A tleap script that builds the chain and sets N, CA, C and O, in Angstrom:
source leaprc.protein.ff14SB
mol = sequence {
  NMET ALA ARG SER THR THR GLY SER SER SER
  SER GLY PHE TRP ALA TRP ALA VAL GLY LEU
  LEU PHE GLY LEU ALA ILE GLY ILE PRO SER
  PHE GLY PRO LYS GLY GLY VAL ALA PHE GLY
  VAL ALA MET ALA VAL VAL VAL GLY ILE ALA
  PHE GLY ALA THR ARG LYS ARG VAL ASP ASP
  GLY ALA ASN GLY GLU CPRO
}
set mol.1.N position { -18.362 1.846 13.852 }
set mol.1.CA position { -18.188 4.009 13.440 }
set mol.1.C position { -16.794 3.728 12.835 }
set mol.1.O position { -15.762 3.308 13.358 }
set mol.2.N position { -17.044 4.036 11.762 }
set mol.2.CA position { -15.343 4.766 10.901 }
set mol.2.C position { -14.954 5.119 11.854 }
set mol.2.O position { -15.642 5.187 12.872 }
set mol.3.N position { -13.389 5.536 11.760 }
set mol.3.CA position { -12.295 6.432 12.299 }
set mol.3.C position { -11.691 6.827 11.271 }
set mol.3.O position { -11.280 6.484 10.162 }
set mol.4.N position { -11.800 8.036 12.318 }
set mol.4.CA position { -10.877 9.133 10.853 }
set mol.4.C position { -9.641 9.154 10.896 }
set mol.4.O position { -8.784 9.125 11.779 }
set mol.5.N position { -9.684 9.236 9.287 }
set mol.5.CA position { -8.022 8.818 9.196 }
set mol.5.C position { -6.254 10.669 9.251 }
set mol.5.O position { -5.029 10.786 9.198 }
set mol.6.N position { -7.661 11.631 9.399 }
set mol.6.CA position { -6.726 12.622 9.058 }
set mol.6.C position { -7.492 13.466 10.635 }
set mol.6.O position { -8.523 13.168 11.238 }
set mol.7.N position { -6.443 14.612 10.913 }
set mol.7.CA position { -6.436 15.082 12.261 }
set mol.7.C position { -8.099 15.641 12.216 }
set mol.7.O position { -8.922 15.000 12.870 }
set mol.8.N position { -8.452 16.593 11.593 }
set mol.8.CA position { -9.350 17.859 12.174 }
set mol.8.C position { -9.885 17.980 10.264 }
set mol.8.O position { -9.115 17.897 9.307 }
set mol.9.N position { -10.876 18.117 10.231 }
set mol.9.CA position { -11.939 18.183 9.024 }
set mol.9.C position { -11.887 19.728 8.923 }
set mol.9.O position { -11.570 20.032 7.773 }
set mol.10.N position { -12.046 20.612 9.559 }
set mol.10.CA position { -12.146 21.927 9.552 }
set mol.10.C position { -10.382 22.722 10.069 }
set mol.10.O position { -10.266 23.886 10.454 }
set mol.11.N position { -9.186 21.696 9.926 }
set mol.11.CA position { -7.753 22.228 10.085 }
set mol.11.C position { -7.487 22.600 8.649 }
set mol.11.O position { -6.475 23.295 8.736 }
set mol.12.N position { -7.919 22.512 7.010 }
set mol.12.CA position { -7.510 23.438 5.519 }
set mol.12.C position { -8.373 23.804 4.884 }
set mol.12.O position { -8.446 23.784 3.656 }
set mol.13.N position { -9.713 24.471 6.207 }
set mol.13.CA position { -10.401 25.678 5.802 }
set mol.13.C position { -9.462 26.377 5.647 }
set mol.13.O position { -9.118 26.535 4.476 }
set mol.14.N position { -8.913 26.860 6.386 }
set mol.14.CA position { -8.121 28.469 6.004 }
set mol.14.C position { -7.470 28.888 4.577 }
set mol.14.O position { -7.400 29.996 4.045 }
set mol.15.N position { -6.778 26.944 3.917 }
set mol.15.CA position { -6.286 27.380 2.777 }
set mol.15.C position { -7.285 27.387 1.846 }
set mol.15.O position { -7.277 28.415 1.170 }
set mol.16.N position { -8.415 26.356 1.485 }
set mol.16.CA position { -8.937 27.453 1.199 }
set mol.16.C position { -9.383 28.910 1.037 }
set mol.16.O position { -9.393 29.469 -0.060 }
set mol.17.N position { -9.830 29.623 2.427 }
set mol.17.CA position { -9.713 30.336 2.225 }
set mol.17.C position { -8.932 31.615 2.052 }
set mol.17.O position { -9.354 32.580 1.414 }
set mol.18.N position { -7.925 31.566 2.580 }
set mol.18.CA position { -6.136 32.551 1.971 }
set mol.18.C position { -6.583 32.350 0.241 }
set mol.18.O position { -6.810 33.401 -0.358 }
set mol.19.N position { -6.741 30.697 -0.753 }
set mol.19.CA position { -5.818 30.828 -1.852 }
set mol.19.C position { -7.993 31.599 -2.509 }
set mol.19.O position { -8.049 31.731 -3.732 }
set mol.20.N position { -8.454 31.726 -2.253 }
set mol.20.CA position { -9.778 32.109 -2.579 }
set mol.20.C position { -10.105 34.276 -2.389 }
set mol.20.O position { -10.863 35.030 -2.999 }
set mol.21.N position { -8.943 34.554 -1.100 }
set mol.21.CA position { -9.269 36.133 -0.881 }
set mol.21.C position { -7.276 36.087 -2.112 }
set mol.21.O position { -6.858 37.158 -2.550 }
set mol.22.N position { -6.676 35.089 -2.318 }
set mol.22.CA position { -5.565 35.711 -3.122 }
set mol.22.C position { -5.971 35.580 -4.288 }
set mol.22.O position { -5.298 36.182 -5.124 }
set mol.23.N position { -6.914 34.955 -4.690 }
set mol.23.CA position { -6.807 35.188 -6.189 }
set mol.23.C position { -7.732 35.800 -6.624 }
set mol.23.O position { -7.638 36.214 -7.779 }
set mol.24.N position { -8.840 36.047 -5.916 }
set mol.24.CA position { -9.600 37.461 -5.768 }
set mol.24.C position { -8.929 38.225 -6.171 }
set mol.24.O position { -8.677 38.392 -7.365 }
set mol.25.N position { -8.310 39.124 -4.836 }
set mol.25.CA position { -6.944 40.115 -5.323 }
set mol.25.C position { -6.213 40.390 -6.942 }
set mol.25.O position { -6.259 41.429 -7.601 }
set mol.26.N position { -5.659 39.304 -7.233 }
set mol.26.CA position { -5.281 38.876 -8.485 }
set mol.26.C position { -6.172 39.303 -9.269 }
set mol.26.O position { -6.128 40.523 -9.427 }
set mol.27.N position { -7.150 38.644 -9.950 }
set mol.27.CA position { -7.747 38.151 -10.323 }
set mol.27.C position { -9.123 39.343 -11.229 }
set mol.27.O position { -9.636 39.166 -12.334 }
set mol.28.N position { -9.302 40.193 -10.490 }
set mol.28.CA position { -10.335 40.917 -10.357 }
set mol.28.C position { -9.747 42.022 -10.880 }
set mol.28.O position { -10.555 42.629 -11.583 }
set mol.29.N position { -8.967 42.401 -10.847 }
set mol.29.CA position { -8.251 43.537 -11.248 }
set mol.29.C position { -7.751 43.564 -12.692 }
set mol.29.O position { -7.893 44.532 -13.438 }
set mol.30.N position { -6.917 41.960 -13.150 }
set mol.30.CA position { -6.031 41.887 -14.092 }
set mol.30.C position { -7.381 41.034 -15.625 }
set mol.30.O position { -7.364 41.441 -16.786 }
set mol.31.N position { -8.339 39.892 -15.116 }
set mol.31.CA position { -9.746 39.762 -15.632 }
set mol.31.C position { -10.475 40.356 -15.659 }
set mol.31.O position { -10.918 40.109 -16.780 }
set mol.32.N position { -11.554 41.646 -14.954 }
set mol.32.CA position { -12.121 41.633 -14.621 }
set mol.32.C position { -13.255 40.874 -13.855 }
set mol.32.O position { -12.909 39.700 -13.721 }
set mol.33.N position { -14.749 41.167 -13.186 }
set mol.33.CA position { -15.065 41.129 -12.333 }
set mol.33.C position { -15.752 39.702 -13.216 }
set mol.33.O position { -15.874 39.069 -12.168 }
set mol.34.N position { -16.159 38.947 -14.031 }
set mol.34.CA position { -16.362 37.591 -14.480 }
set mol.34.C position { -14.996 36.993 -14.488 }
set mol.34.O position { -15.085 35.775 -14.335 }
set mol.35.N position { -13.651 37.442 -14.621 }
set mol.35.CA position { -12.655 36.022 -14.930 }
set mol.35.C position { -12.016 36.127 -13.793 }
set mol.35.O position { -11.293 35.199 -13.432 }
set mol.36.N position { -12.179 37.404 -12.929 }
set mol.36.CA position { -11.458 37.603 -11.708 }
set mol.36.C position { -12.410 36.463 -10.903 }
set mol.36.O position { -11.622 35.661 -10.401 }
set mol.37.N position { -13.541 36.151 -10.644 }
set mol.37.CA position { -14.059 34.965 -10.146 }
set mol.37.C position { -13.748 33.831 -9.979 }
set mol.37.O position { -13.429 33.061 -9.072 }
set mol.38.N position { -13.918 33.862 -11.185 }
set mol.38.CA position { -13.459 31.965 -11.632 }
set mol.38.C position { -11.841 31.876 -11.453 }
set mol.38.O position { -11.499 30.990 -10.671 }
set mol.39.N position { -10.669 32.717 -12.102 }
set mol.39.CA position { -9.301 33.059 -11.433 }
set mol.39.C position { -9.644 32.602 -9.887 }
set mol.39.O position { -9.410 31.455 -9.507 }
set mol.40.N position { -10.235 33.634 -9.010 }
set mol.40.CA position { -9.853 33.478 -7.567 }
set mol.40.C position { -10.206 31.353 -7.053 }
set mol.40.O position { -9.461 30.512 -6.550 }
set mol.41.N position { -12.074 31.278 -7.661 }
set mol.41.CA position { -12.850 29.807 -7.291 }
set mol.41.C position { -11.203 29.049 -8.091 }
set mol.41.O position { -11.361 27.834 -7.975 }
set mol.42.N position { -10.150 29.247 -8.624 }
set mol.42.CA position { -9.156 28.215 -9.299 }
set mol.42.C position { -8.075 28.238 -8.761 }
set mol.42.O position { -7.330 27.328 -9.124 }
set mol.43.N position { -7.533 29.172 -7.761 }
set mol.43.CA position { -6.854 29.466 -6.607 }
set mol.43.C position { -6.828 28.993 -5.192 }
set mol.43.O position { -5.961 28.523 -4.456 }
set mol.44.N position { -7.940 29.251 -5.095 }
set mol.44.CA position { -8.704 27.635 -3.541 }
set mol.44.C position { -8.406 27.470 -4.354 }
set mol.44.O position { -7.566 28.201 -4.877 }
set mol.45.N position { -9.103 26.012 -5.181 }
set mol.45.CA position { -9.079 24.335 -5.441 }
set mol.45.C position { -7.592 24.461 -5.060 }
set mol.45.O position { -7.442 23.987 -3.934 }
set mol.46.N position { -6.617 24.851 -5.496 }
set mol.46.CA position { -5.178 24.849 -6.163 }
set mol.46.C position { -4.605 25.063 -4.768 }
set mol.46.O position { -3.759 24.259 -4.376 }
set mol.47.N position { -4.908 25.874 -4.132 }
set mol.47.CA position { -3.801 26.320 -2.248 }
set mol.47.C position { -5.251 25.583 -1.505 }
set mol.47.O position { -5.551 26.190 -0.477 }
set mol.48.N position { -5.903 24.771 -1.726 }
set mol.48.CA position { -6.457 23.671 -0.878 }
set mol.48.C position { -6.641 22.484 -1.187 }
set mol.48.O position { -7.429 21.893 -0.448 }
set mol.49.N position { -6.159 21.845 -2.099 }
set mol.49.CA position { -5.837 20.828 -2.766 }
set mol.49.C position { -4.260 20.558 -2.379 }
set mol.49.O position { -3.842 19.470 -1.983 }
set mol.50.N position { -3.426 21.783 -2.571 }
set mol.50.CA position { -1.842 22.053 -1.974 }
set mol.50.C position { -1.700 21.646 -0.569 }
set mol.50.O position { -1.317 20.521 -0.244 }
set mol.51.N position { -1.970 22.447 0.145 }
set mol.51.CA position { -2.347 22.510 1.218 }
set mol.51.C position { -3.566 21.122 2.591 }
set mol.51.O position { -3.275 20.837 3.753 }
set mol.52.N position { -4.291 20.832 2.115 }
set mol.52.CA position { -4.582 20.138 2.347 }
set mol.52.C position { -4.214 18.731 2.144 }
set mol.52.O position { -4.702 17.952 2.962 }
set mol.53.N position { -3.356 18.170 1.105 }
set mol.53.CA position { -3.248 17.073 0.161 }
set mol.53.C position { -1.560 16.987 1.740 }
set mol.53.O position { -1.046 15.921 2.078 }
set mol.54.N position { -1.357 17.668 2.025 }
set mol.54.CA position { 0.023 17.971 2.923 }
set mol.54.C position { 0.200 17.157 4.750 }
set mol.54.O position { 1.104 16.867 5.535 }
set mol.55.N position { -1.201 17.089 4.673 }
set mol.55.CA position { -1.500 17.350 6.401 }
set mol.55.C position { -0.914 15.958 6.405 }
set mol.55.O position { -0.607 15.050 5.632 }
set mol.56.N position { -0.923 16.390 8.169 }
set mol.56.CA position { -0.637 15.406 9.030 }
set mol.56.C position { -1.546 14.266 9.289 }
set mol.56.O position { -2.453 14.413 10.108 }
set mol.57.N position { -1.351 12.888 8.526 }
set mol.57.CA position { -2.138 11.613 9.221 }
set mol.57.C position { -1.611 11.440 10.430 }
set mol.57.O position { -0.473 11.481 10.898 }
set mol.58.N position { -2.952 11.188 10.937 }
set mol.58.CA position { -2.943 9.608 12.584 }
set mol.58.C position { -2.814 8.572 11.886 }
set mol.58.O position { -3.333 7.923 10.979 }
set mol.59.N position { -1.643 8.627 12.845 }
set mol.59.CA position { -1.122 6.758 12.632 }
set mol.59.C position { -2.070 6.479 14.210 }
set mol.59.O position { -1.973 7.236 15.176 }
set mol.60.N position { -2.948 5.249 14.173 }
set mol.60.CA position { -3.019 4.542 15.651 }
set mol.60.C position { -1.934 3.421 15.447 }
set mol.60.O position { -1.349 2.943 16.419 }
set mol.61.N position { -1.712 3.068 14.331 }
set mol.61.CA position { -0.459 1.708 15.109 }
set mol.61.C position { -1.781 0.430 14.077 }
set mol.61.O position { -1.383 -0.706 13.819 }
set mol.62.N position { -3.147 0.852 13.664 }
set mol.62.CA position { -3.289 -0.360 13.380 }
set mol.62.C position { -3.334 -0.916 12.121 }
set mol.62.O position { -3.749 -2.062 11.944 }
set mol.63.N position { -2.897 -0.119 11.122 }
set mol.63.CA position { -2.970 -0.896 9.528 }
set mol.63.C position { -4.440 -1.025 9.297 }
set mol.63.O position { -4.903 -2.139 9.055 }
set mol.64.N position { -5.174 -0.019 9.350 }
set mol.64.CA position { -6.099 -0.102 9.526 }
set mol.64.C position { -7.174 -0.993 9.544 }
set mol.64.O position { -8.164 -0.911 8.816 }
set mol.65.N position { -6.958 -1.855 10.397 }
set mol.65.CA position { -7.283 -3.023 11.321 }
set mol.65.C position { -8.276 -1.964 12.275 }
set mol.65.O position { -7.643 -1.011 12.728 }
set mol.66.N position { -10.332 -2.021 12.785 }
set mol.66.CA position { -10.341 -1.199 13.427 }
set mol.66.C position { -10.034 -1.993 15.321 }
set mol.66.O position { -9.993 -1.251 16.303 }
savepdb mol mol.pdb
quit
């Protein structure tokens, strides 16, 4: 069975949700309904990747060996 190299897969979910809400709150008043939703989704992707890429990796000391 494959081992996970990260802690929890749902630990980065908050970043996607925060990015989406933040993007919608800024985008809809600025760009209108269609542009605001596009801006919100783009912000969710950016924030999700930014915080997902910086989460701590689990080190089991095996150097990739099972």
